[in-house]
PDB file of C-alpha atoms in Angstrom:
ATOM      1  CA  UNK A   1      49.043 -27.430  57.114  1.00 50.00           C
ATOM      2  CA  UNK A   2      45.783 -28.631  58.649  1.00 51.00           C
ATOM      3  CA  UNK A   3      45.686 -25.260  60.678  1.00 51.00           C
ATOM      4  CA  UNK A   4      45.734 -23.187  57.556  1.00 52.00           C
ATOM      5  CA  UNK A   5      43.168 -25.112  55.878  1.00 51.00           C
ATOM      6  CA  UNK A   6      40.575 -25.137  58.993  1.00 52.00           C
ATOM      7  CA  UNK A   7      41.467 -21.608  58.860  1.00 54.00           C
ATOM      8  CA  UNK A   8      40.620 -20.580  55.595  1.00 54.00           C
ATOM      9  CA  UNK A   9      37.778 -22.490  55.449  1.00 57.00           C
ATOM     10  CA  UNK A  10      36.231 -21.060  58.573  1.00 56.00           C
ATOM     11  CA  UNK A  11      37.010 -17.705  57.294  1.00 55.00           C
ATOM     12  CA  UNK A  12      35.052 -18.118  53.849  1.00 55.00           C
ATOM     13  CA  UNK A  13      31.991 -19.499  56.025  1.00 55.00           C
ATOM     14  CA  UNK A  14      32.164 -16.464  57.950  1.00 58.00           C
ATOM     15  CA  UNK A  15      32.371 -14.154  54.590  1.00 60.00           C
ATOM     16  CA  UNK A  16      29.574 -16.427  53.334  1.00 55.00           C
ATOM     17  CA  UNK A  17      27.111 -15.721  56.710  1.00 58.00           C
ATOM     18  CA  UNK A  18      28.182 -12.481  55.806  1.00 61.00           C
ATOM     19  CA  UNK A  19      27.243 -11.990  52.536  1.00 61.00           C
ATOM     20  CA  UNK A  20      24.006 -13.994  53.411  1.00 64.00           C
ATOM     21  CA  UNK A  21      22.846 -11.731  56.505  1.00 63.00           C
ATOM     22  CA  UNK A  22      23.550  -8.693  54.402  1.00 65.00           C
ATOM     23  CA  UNK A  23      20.922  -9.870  51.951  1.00 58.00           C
ATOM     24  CA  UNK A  24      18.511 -10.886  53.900  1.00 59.00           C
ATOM     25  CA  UNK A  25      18.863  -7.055  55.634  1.00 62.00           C
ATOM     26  CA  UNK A  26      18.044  -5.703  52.437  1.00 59.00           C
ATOM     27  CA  UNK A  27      15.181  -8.257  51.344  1.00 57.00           C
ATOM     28  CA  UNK A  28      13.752  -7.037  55.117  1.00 62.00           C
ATOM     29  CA  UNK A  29      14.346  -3.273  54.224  1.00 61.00           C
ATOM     30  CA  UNK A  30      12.564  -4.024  50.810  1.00 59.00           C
ATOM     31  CA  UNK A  31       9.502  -5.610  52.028  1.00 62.00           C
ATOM     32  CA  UNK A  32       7.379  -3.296  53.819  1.00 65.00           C
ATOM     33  CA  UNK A  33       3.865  -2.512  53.807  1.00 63.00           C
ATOM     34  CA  UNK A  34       4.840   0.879  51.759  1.00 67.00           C
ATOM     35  CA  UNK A  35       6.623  -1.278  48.598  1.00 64.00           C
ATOM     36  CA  UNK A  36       3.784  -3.979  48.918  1.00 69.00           C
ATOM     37  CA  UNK A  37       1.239  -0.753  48.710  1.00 73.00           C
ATOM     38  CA  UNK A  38       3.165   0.129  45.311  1.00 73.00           C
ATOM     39  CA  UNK A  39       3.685  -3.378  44.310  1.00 74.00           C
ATOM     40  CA  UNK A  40      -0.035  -3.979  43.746  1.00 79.00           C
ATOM     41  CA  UNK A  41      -0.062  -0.513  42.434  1.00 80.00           C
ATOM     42  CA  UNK A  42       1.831  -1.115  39.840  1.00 80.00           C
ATOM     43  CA  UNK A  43       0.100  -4.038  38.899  1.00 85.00           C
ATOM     44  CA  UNK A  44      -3.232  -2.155  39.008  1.00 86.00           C
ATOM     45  CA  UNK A  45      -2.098   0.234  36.792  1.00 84.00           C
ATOM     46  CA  UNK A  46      -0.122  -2.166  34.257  1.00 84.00           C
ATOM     47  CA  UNK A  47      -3.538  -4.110  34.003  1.00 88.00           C
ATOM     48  CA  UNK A  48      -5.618  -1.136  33.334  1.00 88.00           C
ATOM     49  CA  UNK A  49      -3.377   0.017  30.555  1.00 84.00           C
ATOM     50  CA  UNK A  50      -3.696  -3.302  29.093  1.00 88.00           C
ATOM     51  CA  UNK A  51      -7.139  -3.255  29.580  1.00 87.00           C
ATOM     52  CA  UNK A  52      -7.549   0.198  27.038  1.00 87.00           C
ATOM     53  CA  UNK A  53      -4.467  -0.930  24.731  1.00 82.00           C
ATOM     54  CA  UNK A  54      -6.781  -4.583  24.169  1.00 85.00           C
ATOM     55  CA  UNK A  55     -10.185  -2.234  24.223  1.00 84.00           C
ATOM     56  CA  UNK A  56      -8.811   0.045  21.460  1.00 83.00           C
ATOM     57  CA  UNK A  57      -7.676  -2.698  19.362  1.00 81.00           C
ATOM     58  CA  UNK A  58     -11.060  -4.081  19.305  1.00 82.00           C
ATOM     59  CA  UNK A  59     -12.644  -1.099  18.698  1.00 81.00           C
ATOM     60  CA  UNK A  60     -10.543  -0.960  15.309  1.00 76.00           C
ATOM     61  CA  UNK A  61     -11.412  -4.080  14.252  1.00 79.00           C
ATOM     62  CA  UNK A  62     -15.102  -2.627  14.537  1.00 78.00           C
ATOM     63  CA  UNK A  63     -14.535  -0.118  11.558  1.00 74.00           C
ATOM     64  CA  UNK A  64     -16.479  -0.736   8.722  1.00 75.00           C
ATOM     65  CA  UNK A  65     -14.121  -2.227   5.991  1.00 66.00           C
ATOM     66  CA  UNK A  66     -15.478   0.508   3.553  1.00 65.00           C
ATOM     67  CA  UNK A  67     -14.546   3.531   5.641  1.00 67.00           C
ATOM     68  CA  UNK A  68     -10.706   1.930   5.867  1.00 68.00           C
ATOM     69  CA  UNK A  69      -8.220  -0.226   3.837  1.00 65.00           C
ATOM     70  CA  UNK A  70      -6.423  -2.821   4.793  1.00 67.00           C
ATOM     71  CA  UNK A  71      -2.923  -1.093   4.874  1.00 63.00           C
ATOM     72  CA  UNK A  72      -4.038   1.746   7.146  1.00 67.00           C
ATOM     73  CA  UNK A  73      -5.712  -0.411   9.519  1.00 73.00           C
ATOM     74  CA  UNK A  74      -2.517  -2.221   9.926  1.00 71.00           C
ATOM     75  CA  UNK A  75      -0.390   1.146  10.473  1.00 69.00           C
ATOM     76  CA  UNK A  76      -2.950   1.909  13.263  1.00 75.00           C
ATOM     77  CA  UNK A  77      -2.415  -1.089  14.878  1.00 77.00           C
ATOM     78  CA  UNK A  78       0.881  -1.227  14.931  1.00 74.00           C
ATOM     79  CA  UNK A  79       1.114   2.582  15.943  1.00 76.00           C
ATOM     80  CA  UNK A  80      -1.210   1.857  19.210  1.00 80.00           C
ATOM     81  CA  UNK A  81       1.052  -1.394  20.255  1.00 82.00           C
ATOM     82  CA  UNK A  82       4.126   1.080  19.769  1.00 78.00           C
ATOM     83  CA  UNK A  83       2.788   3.783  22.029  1.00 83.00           C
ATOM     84  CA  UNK A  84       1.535   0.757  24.280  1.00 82.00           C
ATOM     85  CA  UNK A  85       4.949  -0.712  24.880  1.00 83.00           C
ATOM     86  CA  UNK A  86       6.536   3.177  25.635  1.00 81.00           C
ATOM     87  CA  UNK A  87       3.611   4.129  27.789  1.00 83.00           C
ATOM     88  CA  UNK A  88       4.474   0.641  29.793  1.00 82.00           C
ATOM     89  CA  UNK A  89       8.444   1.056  29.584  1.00 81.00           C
ATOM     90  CA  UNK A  90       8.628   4.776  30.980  1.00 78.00           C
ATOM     91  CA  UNK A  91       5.982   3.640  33.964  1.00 77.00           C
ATOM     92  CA  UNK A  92       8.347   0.522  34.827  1.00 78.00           C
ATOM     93  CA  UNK A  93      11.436   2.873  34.599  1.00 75.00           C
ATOM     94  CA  UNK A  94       9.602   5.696  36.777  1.00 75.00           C
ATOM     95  CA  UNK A  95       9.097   3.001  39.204  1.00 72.00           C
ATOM     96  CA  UNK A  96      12.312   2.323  39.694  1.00 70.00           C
ATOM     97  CA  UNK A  97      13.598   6.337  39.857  1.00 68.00           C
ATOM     98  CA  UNK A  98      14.585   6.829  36.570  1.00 64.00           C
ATOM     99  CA  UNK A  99      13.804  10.286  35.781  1.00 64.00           C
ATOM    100  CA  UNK A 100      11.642  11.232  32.575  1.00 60.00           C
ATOM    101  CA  UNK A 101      13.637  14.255  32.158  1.00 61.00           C
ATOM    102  CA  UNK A 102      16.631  12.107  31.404  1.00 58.00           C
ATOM    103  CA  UNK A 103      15.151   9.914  28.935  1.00 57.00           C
ATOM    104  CA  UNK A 104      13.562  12.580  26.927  1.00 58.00           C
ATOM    105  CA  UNK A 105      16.945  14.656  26.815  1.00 58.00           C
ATOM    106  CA  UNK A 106      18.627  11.117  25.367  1.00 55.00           C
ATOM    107  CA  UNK A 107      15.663  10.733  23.255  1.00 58.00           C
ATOM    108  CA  UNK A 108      16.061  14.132  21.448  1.00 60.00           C
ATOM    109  CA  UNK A 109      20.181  13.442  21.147  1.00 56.00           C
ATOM    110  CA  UNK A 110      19.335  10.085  19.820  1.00 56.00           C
ATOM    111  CA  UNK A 111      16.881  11.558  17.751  1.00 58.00           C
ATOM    112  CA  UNK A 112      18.890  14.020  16.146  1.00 58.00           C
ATOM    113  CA  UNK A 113      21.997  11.434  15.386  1.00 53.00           C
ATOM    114  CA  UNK A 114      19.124   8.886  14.062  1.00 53.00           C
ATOM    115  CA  UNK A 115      17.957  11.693  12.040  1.00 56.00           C
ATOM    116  CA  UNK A 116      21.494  12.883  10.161  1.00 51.00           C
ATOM    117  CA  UNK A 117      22.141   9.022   9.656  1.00 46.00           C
ATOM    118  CA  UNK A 118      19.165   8.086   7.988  1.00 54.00           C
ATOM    119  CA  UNK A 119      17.498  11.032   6.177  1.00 61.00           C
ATOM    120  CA  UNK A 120      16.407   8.668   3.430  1.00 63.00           C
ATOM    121  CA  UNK A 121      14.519   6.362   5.863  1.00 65.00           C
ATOM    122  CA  UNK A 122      13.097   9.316   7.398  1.00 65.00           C
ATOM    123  CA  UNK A 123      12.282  10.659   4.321  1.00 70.00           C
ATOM    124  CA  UNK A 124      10.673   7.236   3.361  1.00 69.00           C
ATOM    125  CA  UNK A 125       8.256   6.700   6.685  1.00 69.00           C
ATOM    126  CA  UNK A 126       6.971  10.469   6.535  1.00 72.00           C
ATOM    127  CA  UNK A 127       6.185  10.272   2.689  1.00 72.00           C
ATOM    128  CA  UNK A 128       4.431   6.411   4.161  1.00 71.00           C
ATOM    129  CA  UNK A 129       2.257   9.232   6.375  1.00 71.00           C
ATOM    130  CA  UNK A 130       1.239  10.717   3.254  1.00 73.00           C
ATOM    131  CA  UNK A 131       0.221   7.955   1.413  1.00 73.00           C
ATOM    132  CA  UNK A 132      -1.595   6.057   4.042  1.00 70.00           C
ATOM    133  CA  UNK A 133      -3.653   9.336   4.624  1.00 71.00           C
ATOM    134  CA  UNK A 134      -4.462  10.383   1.457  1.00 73.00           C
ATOM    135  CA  UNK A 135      -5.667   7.002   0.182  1.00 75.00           C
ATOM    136  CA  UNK A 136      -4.929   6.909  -3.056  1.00 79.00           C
ATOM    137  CA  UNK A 137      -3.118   3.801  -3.504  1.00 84.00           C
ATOM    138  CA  UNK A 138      -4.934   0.220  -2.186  1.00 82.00           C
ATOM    139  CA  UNK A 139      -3.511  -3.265  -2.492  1.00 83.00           C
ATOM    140  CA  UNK A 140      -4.444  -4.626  -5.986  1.00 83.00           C
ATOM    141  CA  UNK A 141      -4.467  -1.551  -7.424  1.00 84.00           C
ATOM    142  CA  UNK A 142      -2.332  -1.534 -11.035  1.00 85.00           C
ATOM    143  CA  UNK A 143       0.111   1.569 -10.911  1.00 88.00           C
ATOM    144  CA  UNK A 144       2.515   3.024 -13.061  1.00 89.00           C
ATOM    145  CA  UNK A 145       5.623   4.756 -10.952  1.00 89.00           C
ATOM    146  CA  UNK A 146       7.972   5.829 -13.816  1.00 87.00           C
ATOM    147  CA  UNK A 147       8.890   3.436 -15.926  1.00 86.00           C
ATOM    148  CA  UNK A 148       7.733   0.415 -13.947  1.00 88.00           C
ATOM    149  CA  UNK A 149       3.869  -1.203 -14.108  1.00 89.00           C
ATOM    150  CA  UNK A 150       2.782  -3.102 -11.573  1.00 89.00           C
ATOM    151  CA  UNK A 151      -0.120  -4.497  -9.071  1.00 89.00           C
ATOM    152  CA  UNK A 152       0.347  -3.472  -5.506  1.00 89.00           C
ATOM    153  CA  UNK A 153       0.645  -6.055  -2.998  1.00 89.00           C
ATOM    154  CA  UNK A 154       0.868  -4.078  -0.370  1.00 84.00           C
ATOM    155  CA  UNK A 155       1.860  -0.316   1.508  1.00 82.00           C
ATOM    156  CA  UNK A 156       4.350  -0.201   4.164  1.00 80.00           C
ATOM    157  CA  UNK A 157       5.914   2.715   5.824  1.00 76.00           C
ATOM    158  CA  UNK A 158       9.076   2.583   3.524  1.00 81.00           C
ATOM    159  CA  UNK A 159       7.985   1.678   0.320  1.00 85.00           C
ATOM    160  CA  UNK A 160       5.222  -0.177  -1.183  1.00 86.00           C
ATOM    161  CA  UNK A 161       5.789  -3.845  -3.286  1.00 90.00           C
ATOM    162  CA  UNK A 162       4.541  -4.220  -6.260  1.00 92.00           C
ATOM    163  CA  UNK A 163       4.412  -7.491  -8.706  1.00 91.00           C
ATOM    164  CA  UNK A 164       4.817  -6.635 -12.315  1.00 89.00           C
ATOM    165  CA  UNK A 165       2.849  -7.994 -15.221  1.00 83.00           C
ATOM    166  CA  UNK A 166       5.903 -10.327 -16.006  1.00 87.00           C
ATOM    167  CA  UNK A 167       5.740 -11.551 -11.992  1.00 88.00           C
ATOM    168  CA  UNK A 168       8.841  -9.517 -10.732  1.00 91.00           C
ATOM    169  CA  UNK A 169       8.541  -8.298  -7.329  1.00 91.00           C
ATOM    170  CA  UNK A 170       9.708  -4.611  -7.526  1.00 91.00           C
ATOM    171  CA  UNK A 171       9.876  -2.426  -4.473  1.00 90.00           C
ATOM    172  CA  UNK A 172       9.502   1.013  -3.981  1.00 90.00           C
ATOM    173  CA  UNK A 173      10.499   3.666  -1.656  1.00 88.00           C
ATOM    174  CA  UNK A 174       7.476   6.089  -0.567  1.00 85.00           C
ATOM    175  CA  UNK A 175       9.612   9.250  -1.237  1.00 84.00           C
ATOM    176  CA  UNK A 176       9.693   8.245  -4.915  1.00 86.00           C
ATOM    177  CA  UNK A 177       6.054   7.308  -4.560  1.00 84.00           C
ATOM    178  CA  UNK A 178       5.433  11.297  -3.237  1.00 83.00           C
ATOM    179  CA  UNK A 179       7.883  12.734  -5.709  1.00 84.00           C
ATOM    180  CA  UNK A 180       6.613  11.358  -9.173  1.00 83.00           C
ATOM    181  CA  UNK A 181       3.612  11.356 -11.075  1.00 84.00           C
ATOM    182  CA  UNK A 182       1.962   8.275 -10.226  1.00 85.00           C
ATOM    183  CA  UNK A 183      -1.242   7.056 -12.922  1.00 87.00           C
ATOM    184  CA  UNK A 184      -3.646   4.545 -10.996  1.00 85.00           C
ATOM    185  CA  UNK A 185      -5.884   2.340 -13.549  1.00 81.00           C
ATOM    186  CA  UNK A 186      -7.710   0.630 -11.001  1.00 79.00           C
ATOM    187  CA  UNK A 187      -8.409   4.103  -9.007  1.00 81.00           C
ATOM    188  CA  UNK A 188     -11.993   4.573 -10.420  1.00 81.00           C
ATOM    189  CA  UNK A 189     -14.030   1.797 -11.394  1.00 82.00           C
ATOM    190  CA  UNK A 190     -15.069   3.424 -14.776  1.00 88.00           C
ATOM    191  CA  UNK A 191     -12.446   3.883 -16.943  1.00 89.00           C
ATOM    192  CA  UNK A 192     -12.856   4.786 -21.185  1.00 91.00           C
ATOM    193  CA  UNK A 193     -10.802   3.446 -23.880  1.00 92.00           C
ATOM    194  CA  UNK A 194      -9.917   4.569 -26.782  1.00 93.00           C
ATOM    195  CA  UNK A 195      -9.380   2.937 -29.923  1.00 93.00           C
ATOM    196  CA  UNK A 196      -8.201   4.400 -33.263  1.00 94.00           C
ATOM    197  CA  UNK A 197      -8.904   2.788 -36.952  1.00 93.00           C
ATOM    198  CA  UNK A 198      -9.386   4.015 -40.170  1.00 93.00           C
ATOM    199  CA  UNK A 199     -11.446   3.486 -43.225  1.00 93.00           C
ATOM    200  CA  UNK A 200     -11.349   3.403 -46.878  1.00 92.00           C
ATOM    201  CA  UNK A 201     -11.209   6.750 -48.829  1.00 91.00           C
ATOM    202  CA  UNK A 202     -14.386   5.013 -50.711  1.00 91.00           C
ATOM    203  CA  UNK A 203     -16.549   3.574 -47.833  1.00 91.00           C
ATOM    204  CA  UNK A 204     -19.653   5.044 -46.782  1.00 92.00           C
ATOM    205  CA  UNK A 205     -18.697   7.221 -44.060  1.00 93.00           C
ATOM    206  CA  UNK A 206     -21.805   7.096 -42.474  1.00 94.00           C
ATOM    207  CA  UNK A 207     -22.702   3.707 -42.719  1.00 94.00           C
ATOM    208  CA  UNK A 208     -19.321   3.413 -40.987  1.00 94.00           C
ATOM    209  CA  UNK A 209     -20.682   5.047 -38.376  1.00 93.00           C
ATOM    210  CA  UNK A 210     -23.720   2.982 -37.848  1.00 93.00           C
ATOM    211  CA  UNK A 211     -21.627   0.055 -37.859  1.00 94.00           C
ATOM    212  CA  UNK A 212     -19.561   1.015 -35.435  1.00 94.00           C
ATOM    213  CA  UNK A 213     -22.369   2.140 -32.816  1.00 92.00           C
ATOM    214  CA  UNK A 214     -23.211  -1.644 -33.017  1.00 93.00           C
ATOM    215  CA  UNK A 215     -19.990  -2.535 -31.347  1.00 93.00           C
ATOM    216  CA  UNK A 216     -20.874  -2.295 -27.617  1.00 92.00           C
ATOM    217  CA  UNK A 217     -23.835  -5.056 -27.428  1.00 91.00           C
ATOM    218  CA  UNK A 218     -21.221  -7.419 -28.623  1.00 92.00           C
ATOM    219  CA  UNK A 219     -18.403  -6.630 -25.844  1.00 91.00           C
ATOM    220  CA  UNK A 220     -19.661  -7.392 -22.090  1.00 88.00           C
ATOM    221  CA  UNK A 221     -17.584  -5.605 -20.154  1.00 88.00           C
ATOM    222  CA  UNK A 222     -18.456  -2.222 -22.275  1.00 91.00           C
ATOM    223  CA  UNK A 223     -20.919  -0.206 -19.971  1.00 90.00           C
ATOM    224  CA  UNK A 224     -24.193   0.792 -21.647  1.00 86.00           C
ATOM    225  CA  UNK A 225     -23.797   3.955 -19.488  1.00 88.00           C
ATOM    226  CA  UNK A 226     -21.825   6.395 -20.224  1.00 89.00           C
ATOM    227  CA  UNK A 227     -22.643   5.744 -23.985  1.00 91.00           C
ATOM    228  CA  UNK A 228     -20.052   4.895 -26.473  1.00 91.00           C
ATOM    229  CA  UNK A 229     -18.523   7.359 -28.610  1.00 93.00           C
ATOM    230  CA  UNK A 230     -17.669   7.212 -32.282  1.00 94.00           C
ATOM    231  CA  UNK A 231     -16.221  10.355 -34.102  1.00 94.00           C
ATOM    232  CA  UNK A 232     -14.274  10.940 -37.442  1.00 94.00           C
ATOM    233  CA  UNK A 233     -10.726  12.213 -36.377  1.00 93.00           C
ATOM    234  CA  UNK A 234      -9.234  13.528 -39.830  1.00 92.00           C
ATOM    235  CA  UNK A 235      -7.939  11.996 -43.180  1.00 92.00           C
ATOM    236  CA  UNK A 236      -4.843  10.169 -43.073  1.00 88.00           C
ATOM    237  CA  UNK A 237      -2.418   8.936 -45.573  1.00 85.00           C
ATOM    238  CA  UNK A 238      -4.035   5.743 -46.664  1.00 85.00           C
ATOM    239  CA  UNK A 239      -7.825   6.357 -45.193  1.00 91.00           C
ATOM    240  CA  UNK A 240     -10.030   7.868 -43.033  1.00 93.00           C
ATOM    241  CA  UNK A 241      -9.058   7.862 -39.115  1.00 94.00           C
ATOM    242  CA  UNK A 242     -11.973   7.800 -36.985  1.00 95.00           C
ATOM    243  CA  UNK A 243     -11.735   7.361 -32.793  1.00 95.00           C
ATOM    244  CA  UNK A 244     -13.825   4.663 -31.351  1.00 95.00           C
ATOM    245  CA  UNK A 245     -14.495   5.792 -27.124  1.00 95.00           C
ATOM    246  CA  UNK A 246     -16.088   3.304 -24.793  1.00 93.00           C
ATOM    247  CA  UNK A 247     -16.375   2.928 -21.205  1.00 93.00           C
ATOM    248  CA  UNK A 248     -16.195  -0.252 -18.957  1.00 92.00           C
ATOM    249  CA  UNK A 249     -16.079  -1.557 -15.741  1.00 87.00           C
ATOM    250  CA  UNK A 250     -12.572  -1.534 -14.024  1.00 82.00           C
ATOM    251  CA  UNK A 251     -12.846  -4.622 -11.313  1.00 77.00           C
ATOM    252  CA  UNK A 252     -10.242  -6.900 -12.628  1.00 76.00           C
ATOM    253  CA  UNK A 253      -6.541  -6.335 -13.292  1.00 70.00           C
ATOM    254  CA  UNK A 254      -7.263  -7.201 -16.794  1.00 80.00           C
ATOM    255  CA  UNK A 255     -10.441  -6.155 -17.254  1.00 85.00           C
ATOM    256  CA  UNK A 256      -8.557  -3.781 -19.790  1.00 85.00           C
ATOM    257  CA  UNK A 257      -7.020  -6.185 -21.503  1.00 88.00           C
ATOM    258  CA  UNK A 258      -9.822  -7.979 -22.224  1.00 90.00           C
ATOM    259  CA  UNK A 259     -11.842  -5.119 -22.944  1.00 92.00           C
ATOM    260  CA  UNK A 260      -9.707  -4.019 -25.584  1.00 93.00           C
ATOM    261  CA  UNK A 261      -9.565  -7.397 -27.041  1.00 94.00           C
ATOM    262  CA  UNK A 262     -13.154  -7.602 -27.326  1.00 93.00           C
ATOM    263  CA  UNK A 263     -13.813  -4.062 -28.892  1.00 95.00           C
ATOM    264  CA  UNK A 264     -11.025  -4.682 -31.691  1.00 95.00           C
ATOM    265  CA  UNK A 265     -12.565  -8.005 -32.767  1.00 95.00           C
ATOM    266  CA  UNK A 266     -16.091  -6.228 -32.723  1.00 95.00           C
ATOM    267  CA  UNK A 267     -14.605  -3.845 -34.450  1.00 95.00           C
ATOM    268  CA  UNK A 268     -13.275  -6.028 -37.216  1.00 94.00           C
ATOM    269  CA  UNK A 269     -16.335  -7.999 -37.550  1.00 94.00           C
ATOM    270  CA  UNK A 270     -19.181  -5.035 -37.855  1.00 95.00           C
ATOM    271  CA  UNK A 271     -16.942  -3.586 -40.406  1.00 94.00           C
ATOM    272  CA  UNK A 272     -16.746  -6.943 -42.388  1.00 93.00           C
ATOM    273  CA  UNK A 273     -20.398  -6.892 -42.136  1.00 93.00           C
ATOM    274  CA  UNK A 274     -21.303  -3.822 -43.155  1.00 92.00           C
ATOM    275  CA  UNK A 275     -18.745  -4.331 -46.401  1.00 93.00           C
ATOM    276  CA  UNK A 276     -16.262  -1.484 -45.076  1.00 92.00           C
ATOM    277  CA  UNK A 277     -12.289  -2.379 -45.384  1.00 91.00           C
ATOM    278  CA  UNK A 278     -10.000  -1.319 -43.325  1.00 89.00           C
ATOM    279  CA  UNK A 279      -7.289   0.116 -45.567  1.00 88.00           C
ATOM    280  CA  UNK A 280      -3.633  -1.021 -44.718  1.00 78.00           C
ATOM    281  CA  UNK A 281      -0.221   0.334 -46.375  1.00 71.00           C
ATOM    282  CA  UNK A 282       0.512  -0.792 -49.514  1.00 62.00           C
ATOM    283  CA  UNK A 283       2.881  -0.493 -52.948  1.00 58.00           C
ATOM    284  CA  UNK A 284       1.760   0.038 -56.496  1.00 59.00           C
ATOM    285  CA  UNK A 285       4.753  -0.980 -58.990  1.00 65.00           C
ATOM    286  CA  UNK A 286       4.693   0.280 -62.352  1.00 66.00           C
ATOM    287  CA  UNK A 287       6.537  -1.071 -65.221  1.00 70.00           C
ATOM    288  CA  UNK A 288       6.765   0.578 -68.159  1.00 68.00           C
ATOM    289  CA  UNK A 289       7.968  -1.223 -71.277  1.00 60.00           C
ATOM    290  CA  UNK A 290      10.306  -0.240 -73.997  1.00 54.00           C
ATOM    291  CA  UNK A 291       9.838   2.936 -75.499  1.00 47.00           C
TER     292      UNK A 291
END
C-alpha cells in the first residue's frame, strides 16, 4: 500500500517537472531579442496613436462654439473614440497573426445579418446623419413633429427627446424626424405674429387704425424693426375684421406667449382709449304684443 502511494506520488512530481520544464522552454523560445524588438514596437506605436486620438480631441474642443452645436460636437467625439478603439483592436489582433482579411469578411457577414435584423435602427442612426449635418434642430429649440410640441433636450443618433409644454418626456425616432414636416419656432430669432380682431360697423375706421399703430411702444418684446403691420381684412358678421402683424424677438421658449399676451391687452386698452368697441355676438328678442 505504501509502494503504490510513493509511486504515484513520484509519478505526479515527475508529470509536474514536466509540465514545468515545458513552460519554461516556451517562455525561453518567446523571449528573444526579435519579440523584445516588437514588444517595444508595439508600445511605440500604441502610444503614438494615443498621442493623435488625445491631440484630435483637443483640437475639437478648440472649435468656436458658434461654428458647432453641442449635439454634433458630441457625435464627433464619440465617432473619433470609436475609430480609436478599432484602429487599436485590429493592430493588437495583427500582432498576434490574426489576419485582416478574416475580420473584414466576418465584418461584412455580420454586417449584413445586423442589417436585415434591425432596419429600423439603421434607418434611425442614418436619418441621425442627416440631422446632425444639416443643423436644423439645436437643443432648446421648440418643435412641432406631428401632433406633438415640445422643447428639445437633446439629438442622439436614434431619436431626439423632447419635453412637452405639460413636462412629458416624449422621444422620437430620427426616421420620423426625416420623414415629416417638422415647424421650428425657435429656428430664427425673428418671428411675426398675427393677431385678428374686429371692430364696430360704426367706429371710425381710421381712427382704428391710428390706435392700433400705438400698440407696439406698449409691448417690449415687439421689435421696432421690421415695423408693425395693421390692415383691414374684410367685413364680418358682427364687425369689421382687421389683422394686427408684429414682429419680436424669439430668445425664450415663451417669448411667444408672452408676446401675444402683451399685444392683446394693448390691443384692448388703445381701443378703449380711442372709444372703439370691440363688437361681440349677441341676440335681439322681439316681443310683439297682442294683435
Amino acid at each position: 500500500m505504501d509502494e503504490s502511494i510513493g509511486g504515484g506520488a513520484k509519478a505526479a512530481g515527475e508529470s509536474f517537472l514536466e509540465q514545468t520544464s515545458s513552460f519554461l522552454n516556451w517562455l525561453k523560445s518567446f523571449l528573444t531579442w526579435e519579440n523584445l524588438f516588437k514588444f517595444v514596437g508595439a508600445l511605440i506605436i500604441l502610444t503614438l496613436l494615443w498621442v493623435v486620438y488625445k491631440l484630435i480631441l483637443k483640437g475639437l474642443k478648440k472649435i468656436p462654439a458658434e461654428k458647432t452645436t453641442p449635439q454634433r460636437t458630441m457625435i464627433v467625439n464619440r465617432f473619433v473614440k470609436y475609430i480609436y478603439y478599432v484602429i487599436v483592436i485590429i493592430y493588437i489582433l495583427s500582432l498576434f497573426g490574426v489576419k485582416l482579411s478574416a475580420i473584414w469578411g466576418a465584418a461584412g457577414i455580420a454586417g449584413i445579418a445586423i442589417g436585415f435584423a434591425a432596419q429600423t435602427s439603421v434607418s434611425n442612426l442614418i436619418s441621425g446623419l442627416f440631422i446632425l449635418t444639416e443643423g436644423s434642430i439645436h437643443a432648446g429649440d421648440l418643435i412641432i413633429v406631428n401632433d406633438i410640441t415640445g422643447v428639445v433636450d437633446s439629438v442622439n443618433l436614434l431619436s431626439i427627446e423632447v419635453h412637452t409644454l405639460d413636462n412629458q418626456m416624449v422621444r422620437i425616432p430620427n426616421s420620423t424626424i426625416i420623414n415629416s414636416s417638422i415647424t421650428n419656432n425657435s429656428y430664427h430669432t425673428d418671428r411675426r405674429i398675427q393677431i385678428a380682431l374686429s371692430i364696430n360697423y360704426d367706429a371710425d375706421m381710421t381712427k382704428a387704425l391710428e390706435a392700433l399703430k400705438k400698440v407696439p411702444e406698449l409691448c417690449p418684446t415687439v421689435l421696432s424693426y421690421p415695423e408693425t403691420s395693421v390692415w383691414y381684412e374684410g367685413f364680418g358678421e358682427s364687425g369689421i375684421n382687421i389683422i394686427l402683424a408684429a414682429w419680436y424677438k424669439n430668445n425664450t421658449p415663451t417669448a411667444f406667449i408672452d408676446t401675444k399676451n402683451a399685444l392683446y391687452i394693448a390691443i384692448k386698452k388703445v381701443l378703449d382709449e380711442a372709444g372703439i368697441e370691440i363688437p361681440y355676438n349677441q341676440l335681439d328678442v322681439k316681443i310683439k304684443g297682442d294683435v
